[in-house]
Each structure stands twice: as C-alpha cells, then as structure tokens.
mmCIF file of C-alpha atoms in Angstrom:
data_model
loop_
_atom_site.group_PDB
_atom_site.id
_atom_site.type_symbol
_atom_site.label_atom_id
_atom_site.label_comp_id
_atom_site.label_asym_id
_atom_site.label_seq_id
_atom_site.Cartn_x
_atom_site.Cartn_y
_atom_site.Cartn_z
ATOM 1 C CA UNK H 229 -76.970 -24.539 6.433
ATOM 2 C CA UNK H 230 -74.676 -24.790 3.185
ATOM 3 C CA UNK H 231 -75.184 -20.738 2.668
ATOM 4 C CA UNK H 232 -74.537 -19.391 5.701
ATOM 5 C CA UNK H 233 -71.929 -17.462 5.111
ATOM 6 C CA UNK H 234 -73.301 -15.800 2.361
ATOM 7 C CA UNK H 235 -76.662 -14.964 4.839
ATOM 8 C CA UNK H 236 -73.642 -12.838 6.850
ATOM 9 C CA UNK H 237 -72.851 -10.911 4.345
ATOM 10 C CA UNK H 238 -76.761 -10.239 3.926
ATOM 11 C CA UNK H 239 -76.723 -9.731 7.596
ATOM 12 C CA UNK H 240 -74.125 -7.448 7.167
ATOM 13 C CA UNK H 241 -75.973 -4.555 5.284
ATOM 14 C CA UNK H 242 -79.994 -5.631 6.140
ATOM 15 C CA UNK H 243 -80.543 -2.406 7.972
ATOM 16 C CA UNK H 244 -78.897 0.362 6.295
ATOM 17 C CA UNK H 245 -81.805 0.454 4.089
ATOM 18 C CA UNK H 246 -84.613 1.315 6.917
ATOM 19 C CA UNK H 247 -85.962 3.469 4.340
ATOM 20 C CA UNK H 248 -86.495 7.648 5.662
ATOM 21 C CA UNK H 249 -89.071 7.941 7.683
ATOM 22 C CA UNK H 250 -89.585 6.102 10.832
ATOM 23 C CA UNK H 251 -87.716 8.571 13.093
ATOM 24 C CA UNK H 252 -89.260 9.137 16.290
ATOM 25 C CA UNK H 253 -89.555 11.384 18.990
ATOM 26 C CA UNK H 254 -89.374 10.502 22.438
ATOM 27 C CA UNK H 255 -93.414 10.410 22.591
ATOM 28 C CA UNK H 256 -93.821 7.888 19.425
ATOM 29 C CA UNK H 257 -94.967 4.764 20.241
ATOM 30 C CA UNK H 258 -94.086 1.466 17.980
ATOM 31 C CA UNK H 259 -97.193 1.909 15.794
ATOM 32 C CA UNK H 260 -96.382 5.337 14.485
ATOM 33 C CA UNK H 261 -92.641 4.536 13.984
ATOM 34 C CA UNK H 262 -94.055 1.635 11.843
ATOM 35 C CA UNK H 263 -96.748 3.333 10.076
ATOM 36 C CA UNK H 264 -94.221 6.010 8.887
ATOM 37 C CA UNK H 265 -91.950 2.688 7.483
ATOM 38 C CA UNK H 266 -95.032 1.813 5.792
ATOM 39 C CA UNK H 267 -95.513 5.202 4.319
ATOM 40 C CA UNK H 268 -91.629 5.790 2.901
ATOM 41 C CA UNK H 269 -90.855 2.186 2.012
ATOM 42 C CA UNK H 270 -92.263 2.073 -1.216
ATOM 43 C CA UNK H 271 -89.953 5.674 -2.388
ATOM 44 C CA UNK H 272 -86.897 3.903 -1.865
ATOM 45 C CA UNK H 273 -84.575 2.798 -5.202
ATOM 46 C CA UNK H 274 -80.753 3.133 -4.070
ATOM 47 C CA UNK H 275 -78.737 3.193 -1.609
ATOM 48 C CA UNK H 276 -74.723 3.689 -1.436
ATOM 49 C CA UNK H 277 -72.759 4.524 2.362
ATOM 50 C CA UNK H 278 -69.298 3.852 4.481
ATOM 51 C CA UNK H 279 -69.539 0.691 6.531
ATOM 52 C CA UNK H 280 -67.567 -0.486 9.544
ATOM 53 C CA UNK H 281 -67.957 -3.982 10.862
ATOM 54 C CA UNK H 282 -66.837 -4.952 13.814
ATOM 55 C CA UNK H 283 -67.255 -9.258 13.872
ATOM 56 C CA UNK H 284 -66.730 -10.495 17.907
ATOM 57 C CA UNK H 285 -65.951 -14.403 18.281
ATOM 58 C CA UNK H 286 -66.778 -14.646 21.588
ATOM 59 C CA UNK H 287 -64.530 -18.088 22.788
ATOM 60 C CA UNK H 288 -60.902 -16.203 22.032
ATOM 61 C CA UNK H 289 -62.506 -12.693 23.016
ATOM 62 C CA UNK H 290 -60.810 -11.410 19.817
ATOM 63 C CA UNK H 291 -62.617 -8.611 17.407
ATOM 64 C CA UNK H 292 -61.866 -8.521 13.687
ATOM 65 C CA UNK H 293 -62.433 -4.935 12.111
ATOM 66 C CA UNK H 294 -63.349 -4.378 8.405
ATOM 67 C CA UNK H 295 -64.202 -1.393 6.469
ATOM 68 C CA UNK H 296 -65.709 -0.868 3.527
ATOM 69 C CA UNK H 297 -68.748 0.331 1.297
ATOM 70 C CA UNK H 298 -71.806 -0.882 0.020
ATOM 71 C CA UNK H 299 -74.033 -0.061 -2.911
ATOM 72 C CA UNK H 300 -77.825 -1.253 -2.737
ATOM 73 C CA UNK H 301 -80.432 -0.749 -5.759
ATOM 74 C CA UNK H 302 -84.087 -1.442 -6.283
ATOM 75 C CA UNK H 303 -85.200 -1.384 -9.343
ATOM 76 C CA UNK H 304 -88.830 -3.001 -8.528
ATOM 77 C CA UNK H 305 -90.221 -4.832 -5.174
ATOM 78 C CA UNK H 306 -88.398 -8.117 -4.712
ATOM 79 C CA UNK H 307 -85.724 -7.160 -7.449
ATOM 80 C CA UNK H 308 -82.628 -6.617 -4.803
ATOM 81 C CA UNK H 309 -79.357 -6.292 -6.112
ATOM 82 C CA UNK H 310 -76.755 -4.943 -3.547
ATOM 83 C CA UNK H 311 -72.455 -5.221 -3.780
ATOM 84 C CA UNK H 312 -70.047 -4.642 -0.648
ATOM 85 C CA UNK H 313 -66.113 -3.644 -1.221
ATOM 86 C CA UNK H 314 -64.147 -4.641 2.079
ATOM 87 C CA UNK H 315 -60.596 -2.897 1.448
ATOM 88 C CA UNK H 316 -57.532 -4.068 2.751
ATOM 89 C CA UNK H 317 -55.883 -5.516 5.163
ATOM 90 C CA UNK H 318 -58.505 -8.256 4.284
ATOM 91 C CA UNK H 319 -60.103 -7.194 0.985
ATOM 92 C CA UNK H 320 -63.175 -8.849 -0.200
ATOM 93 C CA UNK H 321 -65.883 -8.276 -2.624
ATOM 94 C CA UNK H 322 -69.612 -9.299 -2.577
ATOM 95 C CA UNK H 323 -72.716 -9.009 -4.876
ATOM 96 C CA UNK H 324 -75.928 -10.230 -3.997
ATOM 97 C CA UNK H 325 -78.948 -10.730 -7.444
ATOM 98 C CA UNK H 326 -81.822 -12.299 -6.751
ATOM 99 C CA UNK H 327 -81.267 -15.516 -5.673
ATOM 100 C CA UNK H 328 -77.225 -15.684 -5.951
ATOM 101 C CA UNK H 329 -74.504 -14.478 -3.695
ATOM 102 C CA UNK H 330 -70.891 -14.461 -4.989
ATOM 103 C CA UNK H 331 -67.872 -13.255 -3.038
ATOM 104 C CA UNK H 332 -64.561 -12.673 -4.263
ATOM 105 C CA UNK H 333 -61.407 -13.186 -2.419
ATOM 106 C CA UNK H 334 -58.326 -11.171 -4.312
ATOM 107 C CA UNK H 335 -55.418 -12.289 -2.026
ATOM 108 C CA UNK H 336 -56.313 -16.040 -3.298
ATOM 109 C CA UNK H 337 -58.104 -14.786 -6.661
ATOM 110 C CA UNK H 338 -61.246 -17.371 -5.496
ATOM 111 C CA UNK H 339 -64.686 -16.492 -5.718
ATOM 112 C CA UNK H 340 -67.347 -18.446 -3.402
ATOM 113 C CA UNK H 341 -70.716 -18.757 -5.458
ATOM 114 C CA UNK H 342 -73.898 -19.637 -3.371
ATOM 115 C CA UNK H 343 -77.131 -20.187 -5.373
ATOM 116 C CA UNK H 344 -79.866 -19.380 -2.081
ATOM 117 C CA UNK H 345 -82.851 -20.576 -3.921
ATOM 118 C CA UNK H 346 -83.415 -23.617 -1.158
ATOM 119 C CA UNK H 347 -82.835 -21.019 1.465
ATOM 120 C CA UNK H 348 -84.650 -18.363 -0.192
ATOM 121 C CA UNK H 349 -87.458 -18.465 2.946
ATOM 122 C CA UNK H 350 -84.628 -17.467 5.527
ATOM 123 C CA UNK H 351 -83.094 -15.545 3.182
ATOM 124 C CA UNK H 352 -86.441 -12.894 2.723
ATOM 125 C CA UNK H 353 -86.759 -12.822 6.684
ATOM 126 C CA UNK H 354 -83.378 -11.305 6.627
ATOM 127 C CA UNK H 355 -84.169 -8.981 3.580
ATOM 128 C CA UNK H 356 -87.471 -7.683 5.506
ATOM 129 C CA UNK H 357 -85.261 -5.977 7.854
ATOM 130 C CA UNK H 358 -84.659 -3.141 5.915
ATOM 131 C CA UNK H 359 -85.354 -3.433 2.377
ATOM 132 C CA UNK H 360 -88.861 -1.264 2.138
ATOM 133 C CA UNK H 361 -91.072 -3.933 3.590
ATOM 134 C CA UNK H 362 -94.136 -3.241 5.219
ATOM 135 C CA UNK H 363 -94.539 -3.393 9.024
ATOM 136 C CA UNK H 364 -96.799 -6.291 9.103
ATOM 137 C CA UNK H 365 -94.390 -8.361 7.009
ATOM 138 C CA UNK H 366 -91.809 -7.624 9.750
ATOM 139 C CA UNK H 367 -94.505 -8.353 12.487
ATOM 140 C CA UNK H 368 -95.094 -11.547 11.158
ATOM 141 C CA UNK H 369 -91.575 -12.438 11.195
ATOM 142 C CA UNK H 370 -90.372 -10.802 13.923
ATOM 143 C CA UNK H 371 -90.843 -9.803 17.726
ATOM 144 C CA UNK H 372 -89.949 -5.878 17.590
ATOM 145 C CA UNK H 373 -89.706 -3.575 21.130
ATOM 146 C CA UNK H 374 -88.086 -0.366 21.190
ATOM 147 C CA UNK H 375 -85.223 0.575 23.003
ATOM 148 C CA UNK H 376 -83.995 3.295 24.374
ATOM 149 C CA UNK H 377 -82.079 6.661 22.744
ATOM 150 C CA UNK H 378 -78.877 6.579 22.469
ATOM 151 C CA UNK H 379 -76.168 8.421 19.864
ATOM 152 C CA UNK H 380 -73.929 6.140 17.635
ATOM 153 C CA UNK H 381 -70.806 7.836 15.633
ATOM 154 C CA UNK H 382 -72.244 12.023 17.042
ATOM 155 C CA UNK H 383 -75.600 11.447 15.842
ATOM 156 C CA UNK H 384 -78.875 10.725 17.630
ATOM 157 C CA UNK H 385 -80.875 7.342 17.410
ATOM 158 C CA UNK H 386 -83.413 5.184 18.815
ATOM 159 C CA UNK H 387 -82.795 1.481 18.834
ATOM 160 C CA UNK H 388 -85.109 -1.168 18.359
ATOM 161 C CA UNK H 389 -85.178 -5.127 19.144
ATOM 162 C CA UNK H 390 -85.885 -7.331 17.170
ATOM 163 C CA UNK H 391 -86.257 -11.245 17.912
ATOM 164 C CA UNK H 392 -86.890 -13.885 15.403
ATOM 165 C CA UNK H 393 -89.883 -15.955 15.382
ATOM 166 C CA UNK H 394 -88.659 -18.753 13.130
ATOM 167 C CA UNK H 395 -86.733 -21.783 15.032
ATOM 168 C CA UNK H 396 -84.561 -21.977 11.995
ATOM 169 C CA UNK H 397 -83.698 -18.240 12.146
ATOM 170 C CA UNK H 398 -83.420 -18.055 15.975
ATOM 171 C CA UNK H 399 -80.466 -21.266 15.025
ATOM 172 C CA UNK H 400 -78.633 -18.598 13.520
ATOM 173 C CA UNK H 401 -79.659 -15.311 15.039
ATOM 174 C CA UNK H 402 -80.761 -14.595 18.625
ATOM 175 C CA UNK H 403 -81.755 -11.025 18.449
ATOM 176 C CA UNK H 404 -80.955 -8.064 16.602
ATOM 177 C CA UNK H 405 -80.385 -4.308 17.682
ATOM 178 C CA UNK H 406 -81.373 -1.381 15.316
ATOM 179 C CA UNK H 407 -80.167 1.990 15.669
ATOM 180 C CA UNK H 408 -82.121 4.028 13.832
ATOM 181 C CA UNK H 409 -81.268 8.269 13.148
ATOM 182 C CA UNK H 410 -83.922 9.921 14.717
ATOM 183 C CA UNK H 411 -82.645 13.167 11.866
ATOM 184 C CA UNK H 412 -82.892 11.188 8.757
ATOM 185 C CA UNK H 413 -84.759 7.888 9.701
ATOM 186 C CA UNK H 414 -81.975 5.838 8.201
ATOM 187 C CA UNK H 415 -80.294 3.089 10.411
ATOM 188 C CA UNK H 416 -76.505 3.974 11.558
ATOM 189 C CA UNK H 417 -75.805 0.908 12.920
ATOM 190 C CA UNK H 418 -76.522 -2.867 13.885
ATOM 191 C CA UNK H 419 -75.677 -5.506 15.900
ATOM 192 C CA UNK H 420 -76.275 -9.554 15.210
ATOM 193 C CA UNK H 421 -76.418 -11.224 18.126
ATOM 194 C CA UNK H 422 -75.156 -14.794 17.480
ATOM 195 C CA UNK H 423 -75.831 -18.537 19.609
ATOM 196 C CA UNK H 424 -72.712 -19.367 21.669
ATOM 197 C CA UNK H 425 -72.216 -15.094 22.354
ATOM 198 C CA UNK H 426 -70.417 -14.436 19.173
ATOM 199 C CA UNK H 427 -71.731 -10.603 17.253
ATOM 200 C CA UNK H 428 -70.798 -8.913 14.515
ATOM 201 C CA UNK H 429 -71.776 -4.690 14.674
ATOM 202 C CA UNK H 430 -71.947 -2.706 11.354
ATOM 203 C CA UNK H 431 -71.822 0.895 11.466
ATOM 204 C CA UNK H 432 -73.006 3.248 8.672
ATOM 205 C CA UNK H 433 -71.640 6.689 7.496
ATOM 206 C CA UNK H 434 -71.956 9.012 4.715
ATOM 207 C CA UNK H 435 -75.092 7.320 3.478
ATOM 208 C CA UNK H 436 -76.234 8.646 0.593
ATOM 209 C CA UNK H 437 -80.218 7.659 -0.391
ATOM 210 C CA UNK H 438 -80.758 9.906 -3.426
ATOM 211 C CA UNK H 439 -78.357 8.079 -6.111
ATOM 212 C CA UNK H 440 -78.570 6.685 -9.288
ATOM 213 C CA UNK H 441 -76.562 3.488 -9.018
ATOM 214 C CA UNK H 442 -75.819 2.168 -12.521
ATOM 215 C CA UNK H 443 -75.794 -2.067 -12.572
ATOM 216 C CA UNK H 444 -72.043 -2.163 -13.800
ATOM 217 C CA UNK H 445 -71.401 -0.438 -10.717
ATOM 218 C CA UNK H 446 -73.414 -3.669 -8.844
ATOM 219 C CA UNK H 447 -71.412 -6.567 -10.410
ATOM 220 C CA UNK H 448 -67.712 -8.161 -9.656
ATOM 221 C CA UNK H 449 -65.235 -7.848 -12.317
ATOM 222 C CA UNK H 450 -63.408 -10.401 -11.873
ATOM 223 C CA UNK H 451 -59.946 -11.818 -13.469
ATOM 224 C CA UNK H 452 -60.347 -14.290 -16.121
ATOM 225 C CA UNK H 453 -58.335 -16.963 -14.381
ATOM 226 C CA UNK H 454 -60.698 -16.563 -11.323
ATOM 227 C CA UNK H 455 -60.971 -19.749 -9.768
ATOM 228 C CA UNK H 456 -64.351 -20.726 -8.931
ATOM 229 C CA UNK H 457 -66.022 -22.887 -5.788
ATOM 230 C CA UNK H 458 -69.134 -23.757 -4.801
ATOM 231 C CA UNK H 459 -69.350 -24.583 -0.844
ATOM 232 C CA UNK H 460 -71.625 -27.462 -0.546
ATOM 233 C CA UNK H 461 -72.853 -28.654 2.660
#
C-alpha cells in the first residue's frame, strides 16, 4: 500500500490513548473492561507521554531503538490530530491531521507527505485502537481476548489480544498485544506483530492525560528550503 509507512507511525502511538477507565481486576471479565472504555472514552481531549520503540526485523535478528514523545489532541470525535518527536541518534518528526501524515527527516532536511484519504478505511481500524471508540466499533473490527497480568516498566497491567478481522489489515498486521495499567487504565505499552516475524514494541512513560495541548504545539516547523516528496506507489 503506497502509505504504509505512514500507517507505522499511526501504529506507533494507537494505544497510548486507551482512554482511563478499563482497568481490571483479576475477576473482570472482557465485558466490564469494555463497558468501562465505553463509559470514559467520550472524556478524553489530550494526551502528551515518553515513548520508547523498540522496531525488530526479524531476517538479520537486529533491533533498532528510538525514543521520543508524542502529543495527541481531540478537539471533537473524528477530529485527530497527534505529532511524535524521535530525538537523536535518528531524529524524526511526525504530525498526523485528518487525513494527512507528514514526516520530517532533519539529517536530510526531507519531509515525506502522505495524503491517506484512499486508505482512510484501514487507516480508522488502526485509530479505533485507542482513540475513545466504543467497544462495539472495536468488536466489529477486531477479535479481542485477554491475556494475562503482567508488569511493564514497575507498574502493573493486563494485556489484551487483539486480531484483525480485515484480510487487508491482517496483510499488514497479524495481531496486536495491549498492556493496559490496571492503576490508571492507560496503556504502557504495545507490540505489532508483523507477517514474515518482524515487531515493533512501544513503551509509554510519564503520560500525562489532563493537558491542554495548544495546535502550534501539533504542527512541524519546518525550514523554508525543506524539500518535499510524495511516495507514490
């Protein structure tokens, strides 16, 4: 698909907005973890957190490590706009607005532009993974289970499965793994599982729901001799 790469970068921050809420305890079943998404999706407006991202490409059995942060604000329901800094050695930038994705490469001063409007189907199945939608929207999408507890970077989680339904998202994306606080309801971590065994794994620290994220703060200021592409297929 000609966007794919900007869908990773989606990928790469879908579920640190599992809005608060769908904690568990060890006698909650699915329905009640869902019904408490249901219940705390609609409060949510901003988002802004540490990220880790550990990308695995499986046929060299070699790991690439970025860090970062990301910023996430919704204004309205289906009004997304969300911007990731990746700092050096490897420094990127990305901001996602409706229907466009532009990343910015400053070692090369190039920006990638990706308009996702033909994609735009795919593209919502990723956002309903943790963007305030409601549990049936994510039933209808996708296969969910949960797994066991476990504790990701000293703090306490359940994770949950989720499989695609859609043959053009299972192309891309084989299964996902939530991890999801079982203190704050907010997802510390992911993993992507890829065909052909590759994965990337974010993890999330110092999240931060309660901000007031101004849009200048949301959009790539970039040099005026940027040079500009746009990846066709």
């Amino acid at each position: 698909m000609p966007a794919r790469r900007a869908l990773q970068v989606l990928c790469a921050v879908a579920f640190v907005l599992r809005p608060p809420g769908v904690a568990r305890s060890a006698g909650d079943d699915l329905a009640a973890a869902l019904a408490r998404m249901d219940d705390a999706g609609a409060s949510f407006k901003g988002l802004s957190a540490n990220i880790r991202k550990v990308s695995h490409t499986a046929v060299i059995n070699e790991d690439t490590v970025d860090t970062g942060t990301v910023y996430v604000k919704r204004p309205k329901p289906h009004d997304l706009r969300m911007r990731i800094d990746i700092q050096p050695p490897n420094p990127k930038q990305a901001e996602f607005s409706g229907h466009l994705v532009s990343i910015y490469y400053p070692k090369s001063n190039t920006v990638e532009e990706y308009d996702l409007g033909k994609e735009r189907g795919m593209v919502d199945q990723f956002l309903l993974l943790g963007f305030g939608s409601s549990s049936k929207e994510l039933q209808n999408a996708y296969s969910i289970r949960l797994g066991g507890p476990e504790t990701v970077a000293g703090e306490k989680a359940t994770r949950i499965e989720l499989t695609p339904k859609s043959a053009d998202v299972l192309a891309h994306l084989k299964k996902v793994d939530l991890w999801i606080s079982d203190a704050t309801g907010v997802a510390v971590q992911q993993k992507f599982y890829e065909p052909g065994g590759d994965y990337s794994m974010a993890t999330y620290t110092n999240i931060k729901t309660d901000v007031n994220i101004p849009d200048s703060a949301l959009r790539l200021n970039l040099p005026r001799d940027v040079r500009r592409q746009r990846p066709q297929k």
